[in-house]
Coordinates of N, CA, C and O and ligand atoms in Angstrom, one line a residue:
M1 N -67.8 -95.1 28.7 CA -66.5 -94.4 28.5 C -66.8 -93.0 28.1 O -67.7 -92.7 27.4
L2 N -66.0 -92.1 28.7 CA -66.1 -90.7 28.4 C -65.1 -90.4 27.3 O -63.9 -90.7 27.3
T3 N -65.6 -89.7 26.3 CA -64.8 -89.5 25.1 C -64.4 -88.1 24.7 O -63.6 -87.8 23.8
R4 N -65.0 -87.1 25.4 CA -64.6 -85.7 25.1 C -65.1 -84.8 26.2 O -65.9 -85.2 27.0
I5 N -64.6 -83.6 26.2 CA -65.2 -82.5 26.9 C -66.4 -82.1 26.0 O -66.2 -81.6 24.9
D6 N -67.6 -82.3 26.5 CA -68.8 -81.9 25.7 C -68.9 -80.3 25.7 O -69.1 -79.7 24.7
H7 N -68.9 -79.8 27.0 CA -69.0 -78.4 27.1 C -68.5 -77.9 28.5 O -68.4 -78.7 29.4
I8 N -68.2 -76.6 28.5 CA -68.0 -76.0 29.8 C -69.1 -75.0 30.0 O -69.4 -74.2 29.1
G9 N -69.8 -75.1 31.1 CA -71.0 -74.2 31.3 C -70.6 -73.0 32.1 O -70.0 -73.1 33.2
I10 N -70.9 -71.8 31.6 CA -70.5 -70.6 32.2 C -71.8 -69.8 32.5 O -72.6 -69.5 31.6
A11 N -71.9 -69.4 33.8 CA -73.1 -68.7 34.3 C -72.9 -67.2 34.0 O -71.8 -66.7 34.3
C12 N -73.9 -66.5 33.5 CA -73.8 -65.1 33.3 C -75.1 -64.4 33.6 O -76.2 -65.0 33.6
F13 N -75.0 -63.1 33.9 CA -76.2 -62.3 34.2 C -77.0 -61.9 32.9 O -78.2 -61.8 32.9
D14 N -76.2 -61.7 31.8 CA -76.8 -61.1 30.6 C -76.3 -61.9 29.4 O -75.1 -61.7 29.0
L15 N -77.1 -62.8 28.9 CA -76.6 -63.7 27.8 C -76.2 -63.0 26.6 O -75.1 -63.3 26.0
D16 N -76.9 -62.0 26.2 CA -76.6 -61.3 24.9 C -75.3 -60.6 25.1 O -74.4 -60.6 24.2
K17 N -75.0 -59.9 26.2 CA -73.7 -59.2 26.4 C -72.6 -60.2 26.5 O -71.5 -60.0 26.0
T18 N -72.8 -61.4 27.1 CA -71.7 -62.4 27.2 C -71.4 -63.0 25.8 O -70.3 -63.2 25.5
V19 N -72.5 -63.3 25.1 CA -72.3 -63.8 23.7 C -71.4 -62.8 22.9 O -70.5 -63.2 22.2
E20 N -71.8 -61.5 23.1 CA -71.0 -60.5 22.3 C -69.6 -60.4 22.7 O -68.7 -60.2 21.9
F21 N -69.3 -60.6 24.0 CA -67.9 -60.6 24.5 C -67.1 -61.8 23.8 O -66.0 -61.6 23.3
Y22 N -67.7 -63.0 23.8 CA -67.0 -64.1 23.2 C -66.9 -63.9 21.7 O -65.9 -64.4 21.1
R23 N -67.8 -63.2 21.0 CA -67.7 -63.0 19.6 C -66.6 -61.9 19.3 O -65.7 -62.1 18.5
A24 N -66.7 -60.8 20.0 CA -65.8 -59.7 19.8 C -64.4 -60.0 20.2 O -63.4 -59.6 19.6
T25 N -64.2 -60.8 21.3 CA -62.9 -61.0 21.8 C -62.2 -62.2 21.1 O -61.0 -62.1 20.8
Y26 N -62.9 -63.2 20.8 CA -62.3 -64.5 20.3 C -62.8 -64.8 18.9 O -62.2 -65.7 18.3
G27 N -63.9 -64.3 18.5 CA -64.5 -64.6 17.2 C -65.4 -65.8 17.2 O -65.8 -66.4 16.2
F28 N -65.8 -66.3 18.4 CA -66.7 -67.4 18.5 C -68.1 -67.0 18.1 O -68.6 -66.0 18.6
E29 N -68.8 -67.8 17.3 CA -70.1 -67.5 16.9 C -71.1 -68.5 17.6 O -70.7 -69.6 17.9
V30 N -72.3 -68.0 17.7 CA -73.4 -68.9 18.3 C -73.8 -70.0 17.4 O -74.1 -69.7 16.2
F31 N -73.7 -71.2 17.8 CA -74.1 -72.4 17.0 C -75.5 -72.7 17.3 O -76.2 -73.2 16.4
H32 N -76.0 -72.5 18.5 CA -77.4 -72.9 18.9 C -77.8 -72.1 20.1 O -77.0 -71.8 21.0
T33 N -79.1 -71.8 20.2 CA -79.7 -71.2 21.4 C -81.0 -71.9 21.7 O -81.7 -72.4 20.8
E34 N -81.3 -72.0 23.0 CA -82.6 -72.5 23.4 C -82.9 -72.1 24.8 O -82.0 -71.7 25.6
V35 N -84.1 -72.2 25.2 CA -84.6 -72.1 26.6 C -84.9 -73.4 27.1 O -85.7 -74.2 26.4
N36 N -84.4 -73.8 28.3 CA -84.7 -75.1 28.9 C -85.4 -74.7 30.2 O -84.8 -74.4 31.2
E37 N -86.7 -74.8 30.1 CA -87.6 -74.4 31.3 C -87.3 -75.3 32.5 O -87.3 -74.8 33.6
E38 N -87.2 -76.6 32.2 CA -87.0 -77.5 33.3 C -85.7 -77.1 34.1 O -85.7 -77.1 35.4
Q39 N -84.7 -76.8 33.4 CA -83.4 -76.4 34.1 C -83.4 -74.9 34.5 O -82.5 -74.5 35.2
G40 N -84.3 -74.1 34.0 CA -84.4 -72.7 34.3 C -83.3 -71.9 33.7 O -82.7 -71.0 34.3
V41 N -82.9 -72.2 32.4 CA -81.8 -71.5 31.8 C -82.2 -71.1 30.3 O -83.0 -71.8 29.7
R42 N -81.7 -69.9 29.9 CA -81.6 -69.6 28.5 C -80.1 -69.7 28.1 O -79.2 -69.2 28.9
E43 N -79.8 -70.4 27.1 CA -78.4 -70.8 26.8 C -78.0 -70.5 25.4 O -78.8 -70.5 24.5
A44 N -76.7 -70.3 25.2 CA -76.1 -70.2 23.9 C -75.0 -71.2 23.8 O -74.1 -71.2 24.8
M45 N -74.9 -72.0 22.8 CA -73.8 -72.9 22.6 C -72.9 -72.4 21.5 O -73.3 -72.1 20.4
L46 N -71.6 -72.2 21.9 CA -70.6 -71.8 20.9 C -69.7 -72.9 20.7 O -69.0 -73.5 21.6
K47 N -69.7 -73.4 19.4 CA -68.8 -74.6 19.1 C -67.4 -74.2 19.0 O -67.0 -73.2 18.3
I48 N -66.5 -74.9 19.8 CA -65.1 -74.7 19.8 C -64.4 -75.5 18.7 O -63.6 -75.1 18.0
N49 N -64.7 -76.8 18.8 CA -64.0 -77.8 17.8 C -64.8 -79.0 17.7 O -65.6 -79.4 18.6
E50 N -64.7 -79.7 16.5 CA -65.2 -81.1 16.4 C -64.2 -82.0 17.2 O -63.1 -81.6 17.5
T51 N -64.7 -83.2 17.5 CA -63.9 -84.1 18.2 C -63.8 -85.5 17.5 O -64.6 -85.7 16.6
S52 N -62.9 -86.3 17.9 CA -62.5 -87.5 17.1 C -63.6 -88.6 17.2 O -63.6 -89.5 16.4
D53 N -64.6 -88.4 18.1 CA -65.7 -89.4 18.3 C -66.9 -89.0 17.4 O -68.0 -89.6 17.6
G54 N -66.7 -87.9 16.6 CA -67.9 -87.5 15.8 C -68.7 -86.4 16.5 O -69.6 -85.9 15.9
G55 N -68.4 -86.1 17.7 CA -69.1 -85.0 18.5 C -68.4 -83.7 18.3 O -67.7 -83.4 17.4
A56 N -68.6 -82.9 19.3 CA -68.0 -81.5 19.3 C -67.8 -81.1 20.8 O -68.4 -81.6 21.7
S57 N -67.0 -80.0 20.9 CA -66.9 -79.4 22.2 C -67.4 -77.9 22.1 O -67.1 -77.3 21.1
Y58 N -68.1 -77.5 23.2 CA -68.7 -76.2 23.1 C -68.4 -75.4 24.4 O -68.1 -76.0 25.5
L59 N -68.6 -74.1 24.3 CA -68.8 -73.3 25.5 C -70.3 -73.1 25.6 O -71.0 -72.9 24.6
Q60 N -70.8 -73.3 26.8 CA -72.3 -73.1 27.0 C -72.5 -71.9 27.9 O -72.1 -72.0 29.1
L61 N -73.1 -70.9 27.4 CA -73.3 -69.7 28.2 C -74.7 -69.8 28.7 O -75.7 -70.1 28.0
L62 N -74.9 -69.6 30.0 CA -76.2 -69.8 30.7 C -76.6 -68.6 31.5 O -75.9 -68.1 32.3
E63 N -77.8 -68.1 31.2 CA -78.5 -67.1 31.9 C -79.7 -67.7 32.6 O -80.5 -68.3 31.9
P64 N -79.9 -67.4 33.9 CA -81.1 -68.0 34.5 C -82.4 -67.4 34.0 O -82.4 -66.2 33.8
T65 N -83.4 -68.2 34.0 CA -84.8 -67.7 33.7 C -85.6 -67.4 34.9 O -86.6 -66.8 34.9
R66 N -85.0 -67.9 36.1 CA -85.7 -67.6 37.4 C -84.7 -67.7 38.5 O -83.7 -68.4 38.4
E67 N -84.9 -66.9 39.5 CA -83.9 -66.8 40.6 C -83.7 -68.1 41.4 O -82.6 -68.3 41.9
D68 N -84.8 -68.9 41.4 CA -84.7 -70.1 42.3 C -84.1 -71.3 41.4 O -84.1 -72.4 41.9
S69 N -83.6 -71.1 40.2 CA -83.0 -72.1 39.4 C -81.6 -72.4 40.0 O -81.0 -71.6 40.7
A70 N -81.0 -73.5 39.5 CA -79.7 -73.9 39.9 C -78.7 -72.7 39.6 O -77.9 -72.3 40.4
V71 N -78.8 -72.2 38.3 CA -77.9 -71.2 37.9 C -78.2 -69.9 38.6 O -77.3 -69.1 39.0
G72 N -79.5 -69.6 38.8 CA -79.8 -68.4 39.5 C -79.3 -68.3 40.9 O -78.7 -67.3 41.4
K73 N -79.4 -69.4 41.6 CA -78.9 -69.5 43.0 C -77.4 -69.4 43.0 O -76.8 -68.7 43.9
W74 N -76.8 -70.1 42.1 CA -75.3 -70.1 42.0 C -74.8 -68.7 41.7 O -73.8 -68.2 42.4
L75 N -75.4 -68.0 40.8 CA -75.0 -66.6 40.4 C -75.1 -65.6 41.6 O -74.3 -64.8 41.9
A76 N -76.2 -65.8 42.4 CA -76.5 -64.9 43.5 C -75.4 -65.1 44.5 O -75.0 -64.1 45.2
K77 N -74.9 -66.3 44.7 CA -73.9 -66.6 45.7 C -72.5 -66.3 45.2 O -71.6 -65.8 46.0
N78 N -72.2 -66.6 43.9 CA -70.8 -66.6 43.4 C -70.5 -65.5 42.4 O -69.3 -65.2 42.1
G79 N -71.5 -64.9 41.8 CA -71.3 -64.1 40.6 C -71.0 -64.9 39.4 O -71.1 -66.1 39.4
E80 N -70.6 -64.2 38.3 CA -70.4 -65.0 37.0 C -69.2 -65.8 37.1 O -68.2 -65.5 37.8
G81 N -69.2 -66.9 36.3 CA -68.0 -67.7 36.2 C -68.4 -69.2 35.7 O -69.5 -69.4 35.3
V82 N -67.3 -70.0 35.8 CA -67.6 -71.4 35.4 C -68.5 -72.1 36.4 O -68.2 -72.2 37.6
H83 N -69.6 -72.6 35.8 CA -70.6 -73.3 36.7 C -70.5 -74.8 36.7 O -70.6 -75.4 37.7
H84 N -70.1 -75.4 35.6 CA -70.0 -76.9 35.5 C -69.1 -77.3 34.3 O -68.9 -76.5 33.4
I85 N -68.6 -78.5 34.4 CA -68.0 -79.1 33.2 C -68.9 -80.3 32.8 O -69.5 -80.9 33.6
A86 N -68.9 -80.6 31.5 CA -69.7 -81.7 31.0 C -68.8 -82.6 30.1 O -68.1 -82.2 29.2
F87 N -68.9 -83.9 30.4 CA -68.1 -84.9 29.7 C -69.1 -85.6 28.7 O -70.3 -85.9 29.1
G88 N -68.7 -85.9 27.5 CA -69.5 -86.5 26.5 C -69.2 -88.0 26.5 O -68.1 -88.5 26.8
T89 N -70.3 -88.8 26.3 CA -70.3 -90.3 26.3 C -71.3 -90.8 25.3 O -72.4 -90.1 25.2
A90 N -71.1 -91.9 24.7 CA -72.2 -92.5 23.9 C -73.2 -93.2 24.8 O -74.3 -93.6 24.3
D91 N -72.9 -93.3 26.1 CA -73.8 -94.2 27.0 C -73.9 -93.5 28.3 O -73.3 -93.9 29.3
V92 N -74.8 -92.4 28.4 CA -74.9 -91.7 29.7 C -75.5 -92.6 30.7 O -75.2 -92.5 31.9
D93 N -76.4 -93.5 30.4 CA -77.0 -94.4 31.4 C -75.9 -95.3 32.0 O -75.9 -95.5 33.2
G94 N -75.1 -95.9 31.2 CA -74.1 -96.8 31.6 C -73.0 -96.1 32.5 O -72.6 -96.6 33.5
V95 N -72.6 -94.9 32.0 CA -71.6 -94.2 32.8 C -72.2 -93.8 34.1 O -71.5 -93.9 35.2
A96 N -73.4 -93.3 34.1 CA -74.0 -92.8 35.4 C -74.1 -94.0 36.4 O -73.9 -93.9 37.6
A97 N -74.5 -95.2 35.9 CA -74.6 -96.4 36.7 C -73.3 -96.7 37.3 O -73.1 -97.1 38.5
D98 N -72.2 -96.7 36.5 CA -70.9 -97.0 36.9 C -70.4 -96.0 38.0 O -69.9 -96.4 39.0
V99 N -70.6 -94.7 37.7 CA -70.2 -93.7 38.7 C -70.9 -93.9 40.0 O -70.3 -93.7 41.1
R100 N -72.2 -94.1 39.9 CA -73.0 -94.3 41.1 C -72.5 -95.5 41.9 O -72.4 -95.4 43.2
S101 N -72.1 -96.5 41.3 CA -71.6 -97.7 42.0 C -70.3 -97.4 42.7 O -70.0 -98.2 43.6
K102 N -69.7 -96.3 42.3 CA -68.4 -95.9 43.0 C -68.7 -95.0 44.1 O -67.7 -94.4 44.7
G103 N -70.0 -94.7 44.4 CA -70.3 -93.9 45.6 C -70.5 -92.4 45.3 O -70.7 -91.6 46.2
V104 N -70.5 -92.0 44.0 CA -70.7 -90.6 43.7 C -72.2 -90.4 43.5 O -72.9 -91.2 42.8
R105 N -72.8 -89.3 44.1 CA -74.2 -89.1 43.9 C -74.5 -88.6 42.5 O -74.0 -87.5 42.1
V106 N -75.4 -89.4 41.8 CA -75.9 -89.0 40.5 C -77.3 -88.3 40.8 O -78.1 -88.9 41.5
L107 N -77.5 -87.1 40.3 CA -78.6 -86.3 40.8 C -80.0 -86.7 40.2 O -81.0 -86.4 40.8
Y108 N -80.0 -87.4 39.0 CA -81.2 -87.8 38.4 C -81.3 -89.4 38.4 O -80.3 -90.0 38.0
D109 N -82.5 -89.9 38.6 CA -82.7 -91.4 38.5 C -82.6 -91.8 37.0 O -82.0 -92.8 36.7
E110 N -83.1 -90.9 36.2 CA -83.1 -91.1 34.7 C -82.5 -89.9 34.1 O -82.9 -88.8 34.5
P111 N -81.7 -90.0 33.0 CA -81.2 -88.8 32.3 C -82.4 -87.9 31.9 O -83.5 -88.4 31.5
R112 N -82.2 -86.6 31.8 CA -83.2 -85.6 31.4 C -82.8 -85.0 30.1 O -81.7 -85.2 29.6
R113 N -83.6 -84.1 29.6 CA -83.4 -83.4 28.3 C -82.4 -82.3 28.5 O -82.5 -81.4 29.3
G114 N -81.3 -82.3 27.7 CA -80.3 -81.3 27.7 C -80.3 -80.6 26.3 O -81.2 -80.7 25.5
S115 N -79.3 -79.8 26.2 CA -79.2 -78.9 25.0 C -79.2 -79.8 23.7 O -78.6 -80.8 23.6
M116 N -79.9 -79.3 22.7 CA -80.0 -79.9 21.4 C -80.5 -81.3 21.4 O -80.0 -82.1 20.6
G117 N -81.4 -81.6 22.3 CA -82.0 -82.9 22.4 C -81.1 -84.0 23.0 O -81.4 -85.2 22.9
S118 N -80.0 -83.5 23.7 CA -79.1 -84.5 24.3 C -79.8 -85.1 25.6 O -80.9 -84.6 26.0
R119 N -79.2 -86.1 26.1 CA -79.7 -86.7 27.4 C -78.6 -86.5 28.4 O -77.4 -86.8 28.2
I120 N -79.0 -85.9 29.6 CA -78.0 -85.4 30.5 C -78.3 -85.9 31.9 O -79.4 -86.1 32.3
T121 N -77.2 -86.0 32.7 CA -77.4 -86.1 34.2 C -76.2 -85.3 34.8 O -75.3 -84.9 34.2
F122 N -76.4 -85.1 36.1 CA -75.3 -84.4 36.9 C -74.8 -85.2 38.1 O -75.6 -86.0 38.6
L123 N -73.6 -84.9 38.4 CA -72.9 -85.5 39.6 C -72.8 -84.5 40.6 O -72.4 -83.3 40.3
H124 N -73.0 -84.8 41.9 CA -73.0 -83.8 42.9 C -71.6 -83.2 43.1 O -70.6 -83.9 43.2
P125 N -71.5 -81.8 43.1 CA -70.1 -81.2 43.2 C -69.4 -81.6 44.4 O -68.1 -81.7 44.4
K126 N -70.1 -81.9 45.5 CA -69.4 -82.2 46.8 C -68.8 -83.6 46.7 O -67.9 -83.9 47.5
D127 N -69.2 -84.4 45.7 CA -68.5 -85.8 45.5 C -67.5 -85.7 44.4 O -66.9 -86.7 44.1
C128 N -67.3 -84.5 43.8 CA -66.4 -84.4 42.7 C -65.4 -83.3 42.9 O -65.1 -82.5 42.0
H129 N -64.9 -83.2 44.1 CA -63.9 -82.2 44.5 C -64.3 -80.8 44.1 O -63.5 -80.0 43.5
G130 N -65.6 -80.5 44.3 CA -66.0 -79.1 44.1 C -66.5 -78.8 42.7 O -66.8 -77.6 42.5
V131 N -66.5 -79.7 41.8 CA -66.9 -79.4 40.4 C -68.2 -80.1 40.1 O -68.3 -81.3 40.1
L132 N -69.2 -79.2 39.8 CA -70.5 -79.8 39.3 C -70.2 -80.4 38.0 O -69.7 -79.7 37.1
T133 N -70.4 -81.7 37.8 CA -70.0 -82.4 36.6 C -71.3 -83.0 35.9 O -72.1 -83.6 36.6
E134 N -71.3 -82.8 34.7 CA -72.5 -83.3 33.8 C -72.0 -84.4 32.9 O -70.9 -84.3 32.4
L135 N -72.9 -85.3 32.7 CA -72.6 -86.4 31.7 C -73.6 -86.2 30.5 O -74.8 -86.0 30.8
V136 N -73.2 -86.3 29.3 CA -74.0 -85.9 28.1 C -73.9 -87.0 27.1 O -72.8 -87.4 26.7
T137 N -75.0 -87.5 26.6 CA -75.1 -88.2 25.3 C -75.8 -87.3 24.3 O -77.0 -87.0 24.5
A138 N -75.1 -86.9 23.3 CA -75.6 -86.1 22.3 C -76.7 -86.8 21.5 O -76.7 -88.0 21.4
A139 N -77.7 -86.0 21.0 CA -78.7 -86.6 20.1 C -78.0 -87.1 18.8 O -77.0 -86.6 18.4
A140 N -78.7 -88.1 18.2 CA -78.2 -88.6 16.9 C -78.2 -87.4 16.0 O -79.1 -86.6 16.0
P141 N -77.2 -87.3 15.0 CA -77.1 -86.1 14.2 C -78.4 -85.8 13.5 O -78.8 -84.6 13.4
E142 N -79.1 -86.8 13.0 CA -80.3 -86.5 12.2 C -81.4 -86.0 13.1 O -82.4 -85.4 12.6
A143 N -81.3 -86.2 14.4 CA -82.3 -85.8 15.4 C -82.1 -84.4 15.9 O -82.9 -83.8 16.6
T144 N -80.9 -83.8 15.6 CA -80.5 -82.5 16.1 C -81.0 -81.4 15.1 O -80.7 -81.4 14.0
D145 N -81.8 -80.6 15.7 CA -82.3 -79.5 14.9 C -81.9 -78.2 15.6 O -82.5 -77.6 16.4
H146 N -80.7 -77.7 15.2 CA -80.2 -76.5 15.8 C -80.5 -75.4 14.9 O -80.4 -74.3 15.0
Ligands
MC0_1 C1 -73.7 -75.6 44.2 N1 -72.6 -75.9 44.7 C2 -71.6 -76.0 43.8 C3 -72.3 -75.7 42.6 N2 -73.6 -75.5 42.9 N3 -70.3 -76.2 43.8 C4 -69.7 -76.2 42.6 N4 -70.3 -75.9 41.4 C5 -71.6 -75.6 41.4 N5 -72.2 -75.3 40.2 C6 -72.3 -76.1 46.2 C7 -72.7 -75.0 47.0 O1 -71.7 -74.0 47.1 C8 -73.0 -75.6 48.3 O2 -71.8 -75.8 49.0 C9 -73.5 -76.9 48.0 O3 -73.1 -77.2 46.6 C10 -75.0 -77.0 48.0 O4 -75.5 -75.9 47.1 P1 -76.8 -75.0 47.3 O5 -76.5 -73.7 46.9 O6 -77.4 -75.2 48.7 O7 -77.7 -75.6 46.2 P2 -78.5 -77.0 46.1 O8 -78.0 -78.0 47.1 O9 -80.0 -76.6 46.2 O10 -78.2 -77.4 44.6 C11 -76.9 -77.7 44.2 C12 -77.1 -78.7 43.1 C13 -78.0 -78.1 42.0 C14 -75.7 -79.0 42.5 C15 -77.7 -80.0 43.6 O11 -77.4 -76.9 41.5 C16 -78.3 -79.0 40.8 O12 -79.2 -79.8 40.9 N6 -77.5 -78.8 39.7 C17 -77.8 -79.6 38.5 C18 -78.6 -78.9 37.5 C19 -78.0 -77.6 37.0 O13 -77.0 -77.2 37.5 N7 -78.7 -77.1 35.9 C20 -78.2 -75.9 35.3 C21 -77.5 -76.1 34.1 P3 -71.6 -75.3 50.6 O14 -70.2 -75.6 50.9 O15 -71.9 -73.9 50.6 O16 -72.6 -76.2 51.3 S1 -78.6 -76.8 32.8 C22 -77.6 -77.4 31.6 O17 -76.4 -77.3 31.7 C23 -78.3 -78.1 30.5 C24 -79.3 -77.3 29.9 C25 -77.4 -78.7 29.4 O18 -76.2 -78.8 29.6 O19 -77.9 -79.1 28.4

């Protein structure tokens, strides 16, 4: 079961400038930053609100660390903007298996490491009406070191 919007991923050329835009314009502060070398991104998570399932919803600002990464390729083609949406679930393995059984391409055989120790997988945008869609199970609170 999907229980929240976990985050909206926004691709940008300059993470620090984009963080400053969201701070100066809306007052959103950075909750967490990290580099995910596997995904080829430097990211900042801005917490928008807590959610009723004990999780939270974030904006995720993404700057590529290399041109041949997913975000680097997407930016070169499209420029800055919304790159993906992510739904939160307590059971990323179960939801991924269910979605796969419905004919949607799940990009990873096993979930991989996402922001703040989460477990993530992606659904192909061409099977989701043009939206790159991520499934996220957040790390247990005591395991989160932001
Ligand atoms: C590509 N396409 C997209 C898209 N990326 N459509 C909507 N939204 C996107 N973000 C479309 C292209 O326009 C193209 O359509 C077709 O998909 C194939 O794209 P491509 O440019 O040839 O690129 P591929 O096929 O090499 O890769 C696309 C694919 C890749 C979605 C498989 O980007 C991928 O594996 N993404 C998942 C990983 C990811 O995005 N990581 C970064 C965030 P046309 O019509 O031109 O053929 S990491 C993250 O978010 C983590 C850290 C976290 O949340 O914790």
